Tab-separated table of C-alpha atoms and ligand atoms in Angstrom:
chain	number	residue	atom	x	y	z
L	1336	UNK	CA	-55.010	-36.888	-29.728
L	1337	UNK	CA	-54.474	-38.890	-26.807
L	1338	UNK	CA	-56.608	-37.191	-23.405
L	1339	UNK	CA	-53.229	-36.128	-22.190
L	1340	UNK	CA	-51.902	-34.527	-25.303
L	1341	UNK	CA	-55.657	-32.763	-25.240
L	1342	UNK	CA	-55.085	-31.208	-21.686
L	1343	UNK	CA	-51.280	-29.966	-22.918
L	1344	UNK	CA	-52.851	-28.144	-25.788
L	1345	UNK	CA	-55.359	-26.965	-23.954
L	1346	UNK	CA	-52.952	-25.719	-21.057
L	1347	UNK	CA	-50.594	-24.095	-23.274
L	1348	UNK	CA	-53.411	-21.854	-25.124
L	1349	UNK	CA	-54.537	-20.674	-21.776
L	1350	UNK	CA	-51.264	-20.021	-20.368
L	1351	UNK	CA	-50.081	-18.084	-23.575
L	1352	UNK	CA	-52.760	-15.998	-22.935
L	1353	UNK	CA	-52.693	-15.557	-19.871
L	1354	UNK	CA	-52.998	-11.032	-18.955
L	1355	UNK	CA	-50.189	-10.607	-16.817
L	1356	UNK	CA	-47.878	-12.167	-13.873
L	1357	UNK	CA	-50.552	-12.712	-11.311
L	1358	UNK	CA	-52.745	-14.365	-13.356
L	1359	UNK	CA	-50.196	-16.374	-14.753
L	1360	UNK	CA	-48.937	-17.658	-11.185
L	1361	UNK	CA	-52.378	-18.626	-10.551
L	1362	UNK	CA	-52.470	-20.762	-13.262
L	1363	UNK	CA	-48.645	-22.379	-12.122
L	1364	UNK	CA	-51.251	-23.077	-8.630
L	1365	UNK	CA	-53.334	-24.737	-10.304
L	1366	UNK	CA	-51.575	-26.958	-12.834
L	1367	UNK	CA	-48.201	-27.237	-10.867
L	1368	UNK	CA	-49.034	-26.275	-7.163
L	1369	UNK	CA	-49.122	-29.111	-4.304
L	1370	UNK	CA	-53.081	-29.401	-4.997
L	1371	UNK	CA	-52.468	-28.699	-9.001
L	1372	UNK	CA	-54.366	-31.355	-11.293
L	1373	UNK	CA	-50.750	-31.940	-13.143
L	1374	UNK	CA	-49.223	-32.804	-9.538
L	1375	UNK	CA	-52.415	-35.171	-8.658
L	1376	UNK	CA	-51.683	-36.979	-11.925
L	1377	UNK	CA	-47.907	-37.214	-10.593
L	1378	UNK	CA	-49.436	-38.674	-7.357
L	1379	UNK	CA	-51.655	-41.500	-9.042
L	1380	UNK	CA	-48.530	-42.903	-10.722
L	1381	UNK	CA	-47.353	-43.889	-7.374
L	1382	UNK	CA	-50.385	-46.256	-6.548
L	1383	UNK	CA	-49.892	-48.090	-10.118
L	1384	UNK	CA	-48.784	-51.375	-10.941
L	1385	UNK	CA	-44.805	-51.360	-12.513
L	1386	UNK	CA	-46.079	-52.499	-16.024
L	1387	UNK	CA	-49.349	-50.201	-15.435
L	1388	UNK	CA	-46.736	-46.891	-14.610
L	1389	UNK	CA	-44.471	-47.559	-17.070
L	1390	UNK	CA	-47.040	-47.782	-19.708
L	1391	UNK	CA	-48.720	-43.880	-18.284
L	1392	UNK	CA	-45.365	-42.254	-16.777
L	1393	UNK	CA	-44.110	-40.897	-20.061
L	1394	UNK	CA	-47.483	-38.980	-21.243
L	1395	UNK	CA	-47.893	-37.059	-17.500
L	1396	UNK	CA	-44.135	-36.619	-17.395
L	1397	UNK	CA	-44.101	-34.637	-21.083
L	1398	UNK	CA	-47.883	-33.135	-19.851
L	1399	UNK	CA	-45.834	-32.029	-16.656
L	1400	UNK	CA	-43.023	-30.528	-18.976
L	1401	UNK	CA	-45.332	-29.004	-21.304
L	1402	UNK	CA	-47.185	-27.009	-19.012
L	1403	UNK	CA	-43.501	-25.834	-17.311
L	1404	UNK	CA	-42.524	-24.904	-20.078
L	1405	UNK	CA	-45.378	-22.419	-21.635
L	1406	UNK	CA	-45.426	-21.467	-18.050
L	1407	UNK	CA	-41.400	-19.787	-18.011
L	1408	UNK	CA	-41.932	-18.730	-21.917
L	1409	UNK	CA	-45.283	-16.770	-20.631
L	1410	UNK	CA	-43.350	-15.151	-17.481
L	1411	UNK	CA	-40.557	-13.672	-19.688
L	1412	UNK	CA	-42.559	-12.506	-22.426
L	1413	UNK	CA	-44.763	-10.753	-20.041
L	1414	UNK	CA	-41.900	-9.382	-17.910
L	1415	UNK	CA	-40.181	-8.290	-21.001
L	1416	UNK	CA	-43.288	-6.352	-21.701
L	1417	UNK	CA	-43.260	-4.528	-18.542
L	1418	UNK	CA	-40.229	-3.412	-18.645
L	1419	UNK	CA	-40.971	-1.637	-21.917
L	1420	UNK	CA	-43.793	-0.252	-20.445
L	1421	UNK	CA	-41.541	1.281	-17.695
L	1422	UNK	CA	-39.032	2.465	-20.383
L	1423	UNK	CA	-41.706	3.962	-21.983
L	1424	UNK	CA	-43.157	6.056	-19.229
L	1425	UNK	CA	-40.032	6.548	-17.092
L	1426	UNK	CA	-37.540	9.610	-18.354
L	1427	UNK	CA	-34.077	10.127	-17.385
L	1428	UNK	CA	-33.323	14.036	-16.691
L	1429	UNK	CA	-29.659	14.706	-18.374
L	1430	UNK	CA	-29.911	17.785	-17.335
L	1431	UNK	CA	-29.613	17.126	-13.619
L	1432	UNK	CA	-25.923	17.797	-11.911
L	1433	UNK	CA	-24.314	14.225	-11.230
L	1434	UNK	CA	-23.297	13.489	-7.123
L	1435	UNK	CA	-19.576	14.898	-7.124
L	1436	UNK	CA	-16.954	11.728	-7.170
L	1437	UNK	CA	-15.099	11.327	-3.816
L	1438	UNK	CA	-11.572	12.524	-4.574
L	1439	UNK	CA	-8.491	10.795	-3.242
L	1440	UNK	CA	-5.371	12.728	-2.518
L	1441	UNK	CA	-1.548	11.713	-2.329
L	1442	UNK	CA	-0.482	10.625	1.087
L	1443	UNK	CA	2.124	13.419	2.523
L	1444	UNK	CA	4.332	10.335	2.787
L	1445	UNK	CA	4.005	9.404	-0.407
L	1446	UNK	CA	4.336	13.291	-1.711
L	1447	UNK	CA	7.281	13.549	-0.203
L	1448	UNK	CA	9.651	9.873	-1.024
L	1449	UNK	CA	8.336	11.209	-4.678
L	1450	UNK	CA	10.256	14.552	-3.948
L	1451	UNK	CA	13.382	12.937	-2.339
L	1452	UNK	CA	13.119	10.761	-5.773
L	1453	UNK	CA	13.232	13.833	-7.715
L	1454	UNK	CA	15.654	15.283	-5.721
L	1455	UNK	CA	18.145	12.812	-5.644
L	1456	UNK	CA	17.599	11.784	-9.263
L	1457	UNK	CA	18.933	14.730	-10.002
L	1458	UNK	CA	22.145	14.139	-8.297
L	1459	UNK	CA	22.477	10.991	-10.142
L	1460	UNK	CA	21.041	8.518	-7.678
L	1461	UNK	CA	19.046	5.477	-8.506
L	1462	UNK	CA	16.010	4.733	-6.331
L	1463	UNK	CA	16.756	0.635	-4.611
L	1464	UNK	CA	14.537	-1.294	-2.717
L	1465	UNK	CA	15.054	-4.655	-0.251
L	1466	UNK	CA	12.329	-7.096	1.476
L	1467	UNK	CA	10.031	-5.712	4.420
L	1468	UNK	CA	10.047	-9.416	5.499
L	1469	UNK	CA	14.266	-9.188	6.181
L	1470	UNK	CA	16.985	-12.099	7.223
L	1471	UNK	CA	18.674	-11.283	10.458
L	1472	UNK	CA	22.033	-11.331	8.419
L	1473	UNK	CA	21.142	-8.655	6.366
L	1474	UNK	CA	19.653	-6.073	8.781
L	1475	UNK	CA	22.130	-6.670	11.157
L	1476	UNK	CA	24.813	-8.635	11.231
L	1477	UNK	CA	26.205	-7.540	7.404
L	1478	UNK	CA	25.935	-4.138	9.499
L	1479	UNK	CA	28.270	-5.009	11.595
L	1480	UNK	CA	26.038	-5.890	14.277
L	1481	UNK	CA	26.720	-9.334	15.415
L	1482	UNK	CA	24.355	-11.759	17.749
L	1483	UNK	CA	25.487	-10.037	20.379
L	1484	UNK	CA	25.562	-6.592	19.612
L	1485	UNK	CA	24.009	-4.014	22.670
L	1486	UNK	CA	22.820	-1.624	19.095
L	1487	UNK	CA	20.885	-4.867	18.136
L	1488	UNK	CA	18.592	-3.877	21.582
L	1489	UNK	CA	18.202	-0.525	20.621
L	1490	UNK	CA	16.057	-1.605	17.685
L	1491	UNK	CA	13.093	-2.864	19.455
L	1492	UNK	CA	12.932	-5.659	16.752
L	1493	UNK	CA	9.372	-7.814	15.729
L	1494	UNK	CA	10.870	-11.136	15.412
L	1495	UNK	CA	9.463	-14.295	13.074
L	1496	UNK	CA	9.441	-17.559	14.748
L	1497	UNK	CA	11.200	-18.717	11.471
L	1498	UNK	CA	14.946	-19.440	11.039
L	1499	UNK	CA	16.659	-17.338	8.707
L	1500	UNK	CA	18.297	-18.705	5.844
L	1501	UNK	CA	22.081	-16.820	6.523
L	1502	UNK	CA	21.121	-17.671	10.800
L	1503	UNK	CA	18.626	-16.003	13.164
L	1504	UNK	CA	15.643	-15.588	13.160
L	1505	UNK	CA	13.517	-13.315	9.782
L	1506	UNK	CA	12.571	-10.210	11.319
L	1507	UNK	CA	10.530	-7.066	9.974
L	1508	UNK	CA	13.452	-5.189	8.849
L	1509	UNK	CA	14.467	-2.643	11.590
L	1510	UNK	CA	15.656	0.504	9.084
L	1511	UNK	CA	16.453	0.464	5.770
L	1512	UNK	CA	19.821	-0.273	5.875
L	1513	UNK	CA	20.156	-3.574	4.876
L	1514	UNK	CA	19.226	-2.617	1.216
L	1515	UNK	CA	22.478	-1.126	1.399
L	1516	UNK	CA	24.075	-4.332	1.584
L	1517	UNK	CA	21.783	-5.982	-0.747
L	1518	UNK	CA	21.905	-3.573	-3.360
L	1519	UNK	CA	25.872	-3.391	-3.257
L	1520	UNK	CA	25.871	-7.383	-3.066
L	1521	UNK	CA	23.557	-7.313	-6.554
L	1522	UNK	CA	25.493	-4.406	-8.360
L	1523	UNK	CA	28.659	-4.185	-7.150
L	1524	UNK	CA	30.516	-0.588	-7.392
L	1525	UNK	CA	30.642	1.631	-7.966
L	1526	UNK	CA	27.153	2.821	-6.619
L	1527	UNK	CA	24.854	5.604	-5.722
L	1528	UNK	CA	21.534	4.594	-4.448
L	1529	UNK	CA	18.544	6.139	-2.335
L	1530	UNK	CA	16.394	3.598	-0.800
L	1531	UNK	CA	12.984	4.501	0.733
L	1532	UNK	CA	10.556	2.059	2.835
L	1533	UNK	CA	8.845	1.176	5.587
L	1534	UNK	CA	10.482	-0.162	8.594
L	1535	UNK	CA	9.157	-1.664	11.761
L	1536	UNK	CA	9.660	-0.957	15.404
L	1537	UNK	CA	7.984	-2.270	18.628
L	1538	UNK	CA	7.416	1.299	19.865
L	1539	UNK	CA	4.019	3.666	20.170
L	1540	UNK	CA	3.930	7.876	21.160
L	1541	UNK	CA	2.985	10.597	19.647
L	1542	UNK	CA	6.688	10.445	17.692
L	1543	UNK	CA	6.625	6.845	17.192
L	1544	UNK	CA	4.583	4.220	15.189
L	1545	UNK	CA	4.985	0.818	14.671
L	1546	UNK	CA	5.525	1.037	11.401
L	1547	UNK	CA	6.972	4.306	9.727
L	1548	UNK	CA	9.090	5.042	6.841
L	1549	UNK	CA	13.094	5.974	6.123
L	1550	UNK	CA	15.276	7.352	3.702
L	1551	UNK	CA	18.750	5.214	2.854
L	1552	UNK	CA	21.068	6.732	1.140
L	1553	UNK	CA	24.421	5.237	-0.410
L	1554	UNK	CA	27.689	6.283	-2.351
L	1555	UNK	CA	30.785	4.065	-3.158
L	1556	UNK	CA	33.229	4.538	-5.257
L	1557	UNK	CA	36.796	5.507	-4.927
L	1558	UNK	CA	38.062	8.521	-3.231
L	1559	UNK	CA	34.898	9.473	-1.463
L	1560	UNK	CA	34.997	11.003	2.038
L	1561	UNK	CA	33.220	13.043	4.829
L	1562	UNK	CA	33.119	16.339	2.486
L	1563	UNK	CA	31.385	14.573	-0.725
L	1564	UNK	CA	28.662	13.705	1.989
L	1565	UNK	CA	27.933	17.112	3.631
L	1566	UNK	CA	27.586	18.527	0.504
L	1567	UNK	CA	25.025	15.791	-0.896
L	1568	UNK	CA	22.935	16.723	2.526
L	1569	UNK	CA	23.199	20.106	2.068
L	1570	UNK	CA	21.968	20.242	-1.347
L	1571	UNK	CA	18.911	17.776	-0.312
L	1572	UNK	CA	17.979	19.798	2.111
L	1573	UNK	CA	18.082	22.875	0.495
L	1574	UNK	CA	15.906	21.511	-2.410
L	1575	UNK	CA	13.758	19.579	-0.073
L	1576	UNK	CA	12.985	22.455	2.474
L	1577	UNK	CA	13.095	25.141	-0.896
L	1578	UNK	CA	15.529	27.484	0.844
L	1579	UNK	CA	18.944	28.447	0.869
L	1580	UNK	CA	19.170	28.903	4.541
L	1581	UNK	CA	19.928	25.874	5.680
L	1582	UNK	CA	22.656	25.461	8.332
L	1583	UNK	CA	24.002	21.975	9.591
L	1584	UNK	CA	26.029	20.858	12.020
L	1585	UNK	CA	27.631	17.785	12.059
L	1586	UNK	CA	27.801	15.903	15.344
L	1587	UNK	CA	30.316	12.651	16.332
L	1588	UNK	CA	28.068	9.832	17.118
L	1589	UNK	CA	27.802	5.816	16.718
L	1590	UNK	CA	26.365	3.914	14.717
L	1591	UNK	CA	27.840	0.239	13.833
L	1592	UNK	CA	28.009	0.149	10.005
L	1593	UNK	CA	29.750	3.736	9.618
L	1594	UNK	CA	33.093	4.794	11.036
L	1595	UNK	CA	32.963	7.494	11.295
L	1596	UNK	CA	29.583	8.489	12.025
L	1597	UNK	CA	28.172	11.854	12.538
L	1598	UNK	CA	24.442	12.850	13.223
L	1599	UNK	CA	23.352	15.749	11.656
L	1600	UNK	CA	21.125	18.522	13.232
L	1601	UNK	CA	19.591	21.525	11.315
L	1602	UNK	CA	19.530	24.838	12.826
L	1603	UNK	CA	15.825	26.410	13.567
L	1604	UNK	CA	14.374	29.423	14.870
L	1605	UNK	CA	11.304	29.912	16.428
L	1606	UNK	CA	8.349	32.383	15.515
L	1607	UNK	CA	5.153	32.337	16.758
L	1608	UNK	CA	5.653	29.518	19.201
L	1609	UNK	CA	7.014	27.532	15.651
L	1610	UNK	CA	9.792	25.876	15.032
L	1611	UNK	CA	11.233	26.910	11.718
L	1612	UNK	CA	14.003	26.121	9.497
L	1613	UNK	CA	16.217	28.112	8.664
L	1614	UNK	CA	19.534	30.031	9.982
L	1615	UNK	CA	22.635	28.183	12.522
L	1616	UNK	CA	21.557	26.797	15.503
L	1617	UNK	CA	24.074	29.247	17.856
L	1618	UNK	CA	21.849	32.532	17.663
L	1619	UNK	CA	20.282	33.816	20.221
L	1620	UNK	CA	16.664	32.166	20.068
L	1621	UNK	CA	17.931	29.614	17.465
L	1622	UNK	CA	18.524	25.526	18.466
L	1623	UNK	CA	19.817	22.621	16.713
L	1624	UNK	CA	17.728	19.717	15.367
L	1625	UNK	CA	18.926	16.471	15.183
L	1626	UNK	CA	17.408	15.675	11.443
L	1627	UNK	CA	19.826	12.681	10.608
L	1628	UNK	CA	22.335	10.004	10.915
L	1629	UNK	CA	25.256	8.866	8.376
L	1630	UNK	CA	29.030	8.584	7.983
L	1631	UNK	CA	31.699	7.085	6.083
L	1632	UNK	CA	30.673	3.149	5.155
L	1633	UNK	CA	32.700	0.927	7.700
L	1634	UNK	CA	34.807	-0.948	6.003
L	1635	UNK	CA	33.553	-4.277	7.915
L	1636	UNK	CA	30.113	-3.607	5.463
L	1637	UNK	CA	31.795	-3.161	3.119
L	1638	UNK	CA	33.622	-6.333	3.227
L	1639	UNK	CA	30.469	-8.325	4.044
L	1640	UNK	CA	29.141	-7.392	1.226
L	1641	UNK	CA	31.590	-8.111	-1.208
L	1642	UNK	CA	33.580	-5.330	-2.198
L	1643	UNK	CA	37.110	-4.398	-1.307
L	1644	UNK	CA	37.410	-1.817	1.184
L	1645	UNK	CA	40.804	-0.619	0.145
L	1646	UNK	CA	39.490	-0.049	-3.149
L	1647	UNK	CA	35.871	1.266	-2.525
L	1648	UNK	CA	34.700	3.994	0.030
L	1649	UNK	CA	31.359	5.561	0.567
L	1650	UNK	CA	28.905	6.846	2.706
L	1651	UNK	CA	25.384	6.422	3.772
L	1652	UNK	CA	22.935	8.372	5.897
L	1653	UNK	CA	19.368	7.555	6.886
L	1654	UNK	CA	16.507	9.951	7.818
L	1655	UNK	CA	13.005	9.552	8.444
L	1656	UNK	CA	10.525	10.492	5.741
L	1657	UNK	CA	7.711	10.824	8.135
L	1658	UNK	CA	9.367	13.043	10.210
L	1659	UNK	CA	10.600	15.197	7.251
L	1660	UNK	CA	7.091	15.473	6.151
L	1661	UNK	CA	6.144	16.651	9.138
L	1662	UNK	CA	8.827	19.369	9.532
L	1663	UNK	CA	7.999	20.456	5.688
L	1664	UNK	CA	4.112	20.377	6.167
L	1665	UNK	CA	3.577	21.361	9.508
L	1666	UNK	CA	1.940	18.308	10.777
L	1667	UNK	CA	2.529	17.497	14.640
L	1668	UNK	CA	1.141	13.960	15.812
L	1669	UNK	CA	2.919	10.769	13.744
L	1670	UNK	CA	0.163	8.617	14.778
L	1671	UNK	CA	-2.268	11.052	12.656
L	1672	UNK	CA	-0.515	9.466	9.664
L	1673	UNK	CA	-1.315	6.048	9.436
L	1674	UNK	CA	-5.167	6.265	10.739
L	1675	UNK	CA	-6.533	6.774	7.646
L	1676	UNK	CA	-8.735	9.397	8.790
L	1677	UNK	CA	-10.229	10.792	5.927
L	1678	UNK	CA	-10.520	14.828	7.050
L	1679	UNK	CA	-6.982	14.347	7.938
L	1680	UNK	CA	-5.932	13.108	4.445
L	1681	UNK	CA	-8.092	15.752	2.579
L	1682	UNK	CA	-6.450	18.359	4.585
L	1683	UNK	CA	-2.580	17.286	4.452
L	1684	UNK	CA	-3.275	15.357	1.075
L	1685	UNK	CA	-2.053	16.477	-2.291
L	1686	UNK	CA	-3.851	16.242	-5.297
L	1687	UNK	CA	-2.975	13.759	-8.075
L	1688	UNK	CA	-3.772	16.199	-10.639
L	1689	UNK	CA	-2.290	19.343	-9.358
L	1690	UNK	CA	1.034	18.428	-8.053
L	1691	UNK	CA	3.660	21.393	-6.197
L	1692	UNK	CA	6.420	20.959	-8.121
L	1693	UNK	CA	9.658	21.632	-5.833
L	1694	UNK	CA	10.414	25.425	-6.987
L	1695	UNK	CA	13.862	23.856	-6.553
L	1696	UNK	CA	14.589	20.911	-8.013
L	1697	UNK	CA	18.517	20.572	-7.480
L	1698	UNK	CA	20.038	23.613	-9.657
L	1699	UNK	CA	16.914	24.640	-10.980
L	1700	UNK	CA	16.628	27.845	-8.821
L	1701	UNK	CA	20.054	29.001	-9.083
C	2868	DAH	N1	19.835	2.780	10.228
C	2868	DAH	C1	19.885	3.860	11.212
C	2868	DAH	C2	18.652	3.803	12.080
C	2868	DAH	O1	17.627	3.399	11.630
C	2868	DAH	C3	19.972	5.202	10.542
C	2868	DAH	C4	21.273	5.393	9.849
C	2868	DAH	C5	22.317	5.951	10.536
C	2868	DAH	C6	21.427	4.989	8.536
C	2868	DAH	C7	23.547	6.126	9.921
C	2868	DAH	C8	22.659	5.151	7.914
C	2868	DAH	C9	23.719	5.732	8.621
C	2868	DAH	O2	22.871	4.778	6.645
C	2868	DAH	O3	24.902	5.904	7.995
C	2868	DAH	O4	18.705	4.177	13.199
């Protein structure tokens, strides 16, 4: 055995028996440290001849390996040993209640596009969606609201710097409304379509957040007119706010994609300093709430997007979902909703689990 081979052997035993991590890092020190006898041999092989270090390299080079080797086989064999020693002596109490889970709830925006879902599943609508990220074309001029329309101003529009493919510039869209157009371009008609989303608006009060969310709602097909349409709100509204007593009032108004167009306002009383639903605007103590705009489909959208207005008719509304939650769950500042406050979601949240189903689903209270 060459002298080399002698000091592996001999460095191995030692190691392999070495009592526990401390004394085995001493013994790393002193074979492998900067000072180590291994490392000094290292060093001498510096100061050699070529034919000299080429003759010794390979023996300290394998003594060097060796020695790191019994060195990382000793270190896991004695940290594998005390870890069964702390698995031995260490117990686990079962018995001990685990930390409750945090709990998320349902957003009372969410809650409540799932009950207008519902809702107008039941009256045979399907549920559409369009792009948050919209072309110019389709949120406003396929509304009949061309480049230089004064409603365009009214919309207080975020604008991309990027050119639209159909002209403009893409824009966050500005109301939901252009899925109407979208969805009729896709399907054709006939048609009956809800369309729920987020929509964008450079504005910021207690009523008013950047971002917020609407309701679109669509009919074509043939025949269709201003009475087919009250009595689709009606019946939403009843099932949405769970009572009977719901009074509208239909109001003339403007809007550029329906002619005509009516707002709608829902009559409230107040108790208590509250306003609540319920009753006609015109008594005593009563006013009118403007909930809601719609009206028959102008035929100019309807043309833009394909169809042929002599043949098809329809109507469409929009109404806010935030603001409907709100007026259903009692909830007062808009800006409340999107600050992800957590007290404020686990009060107004709904559970996952636990869900209020509508009492009145449409003609299931009857
Ligand atoms: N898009 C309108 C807005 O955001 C709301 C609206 C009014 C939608 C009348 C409609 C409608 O579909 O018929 O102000």
């Amino acid at each position: 055995m060459s002298e080399h081979e002698q000091m592996a052997h001999e460095a191995s035993a030692r190691i392999a028996g070495a009592a526990d991590l401390n004394a085995l890092e001493a013994m790393r020190v002193e074979y492998l440290g900067k000072q180590g006898s291994i490392s000094g041999l290292l060093k001498t092989l510096g100061k050699m001849s070529p034919d000299e270090r080429q003759e010794k390299a390979p023996a300290i080079q394998s003594l060097r390996q060796t020695v790191a080797d019994a060195l990382t086989a000793r270190k896991d064999e004695l940290e594998a040993a005390e870890l069964e020693a702390r698995l031995a002596t260490e117990t686990l109490d079962l018995t001990l209640p685990a930390p409750a889970a945090p709990k998320g709830s349902v957003h009372p925006v969410s809650q409540v596009m799932d009950e207008l879902a519902e809702i107008f599943a039941d009256l045979g609508f399907a549920v559409a969606t369009g792009p948050e990220i919209e072309d110019d074309w389709y949120n406003f001029t396929a509304l009949n609201m061309p480049e230089s329309h004064p409603a365009r101003a009214m919309h207080d529009t975020f604008y991309f710097p990027d050119t639209a493919p159909k002209g403009g510039k893409m824009l966050l869209r500005t109301h939901t409304s252009p899925v109407q157009v979208r969805t009729m371009m896709a399907e054709g008609a006939p048609l009956r379509i809800i369309a729920p989303g987020r929509v964008y608006r450079s504005d910021s009060d207690a009523t008013h957040t950047p971002m917020f969310h609407q309701i679109e709602g669509l009919v074509i097909d043939k025949g269709i007119h201003l009475g087919h349409l009250k009595w689709t709100l009606e019946t939403f509204l009843k099932a949405f706010f769970e009572t009977e007593d719901i009074v509208l009032r239909l109001r003339p108004s403007y809007f550029p994609f329906t002619e005509p167009s009516v707002e709608v306002d829902v009559g409230f009383a107040i108790e208590n300093g509250k306003r609540i639903l319920g009753g006609s605007g015109d008594e005593p103590g009563h006013g009118w709430m403007e909930l809601l705009g719609s009206g028959m489909v102008n035929r100019r959208v309807i043309e833009f997007a394909g169809l042929d207005p002599d043949e098809w008719q329809g109507f469409a509304f929009g109404v806010g979902v935030d603001r409907l939650a709100m007026l259903k769950y009692g909830m007062d500042d808009l800006r409340a909703f999107f600050d992800g406050d957590t007290r404020w979601l686990s009060h107004y949240g709904f559970s996952p689990f636990d869900q209020p189903t509508l009492s009145a689903g449409v003609g299931a209270k009857a």
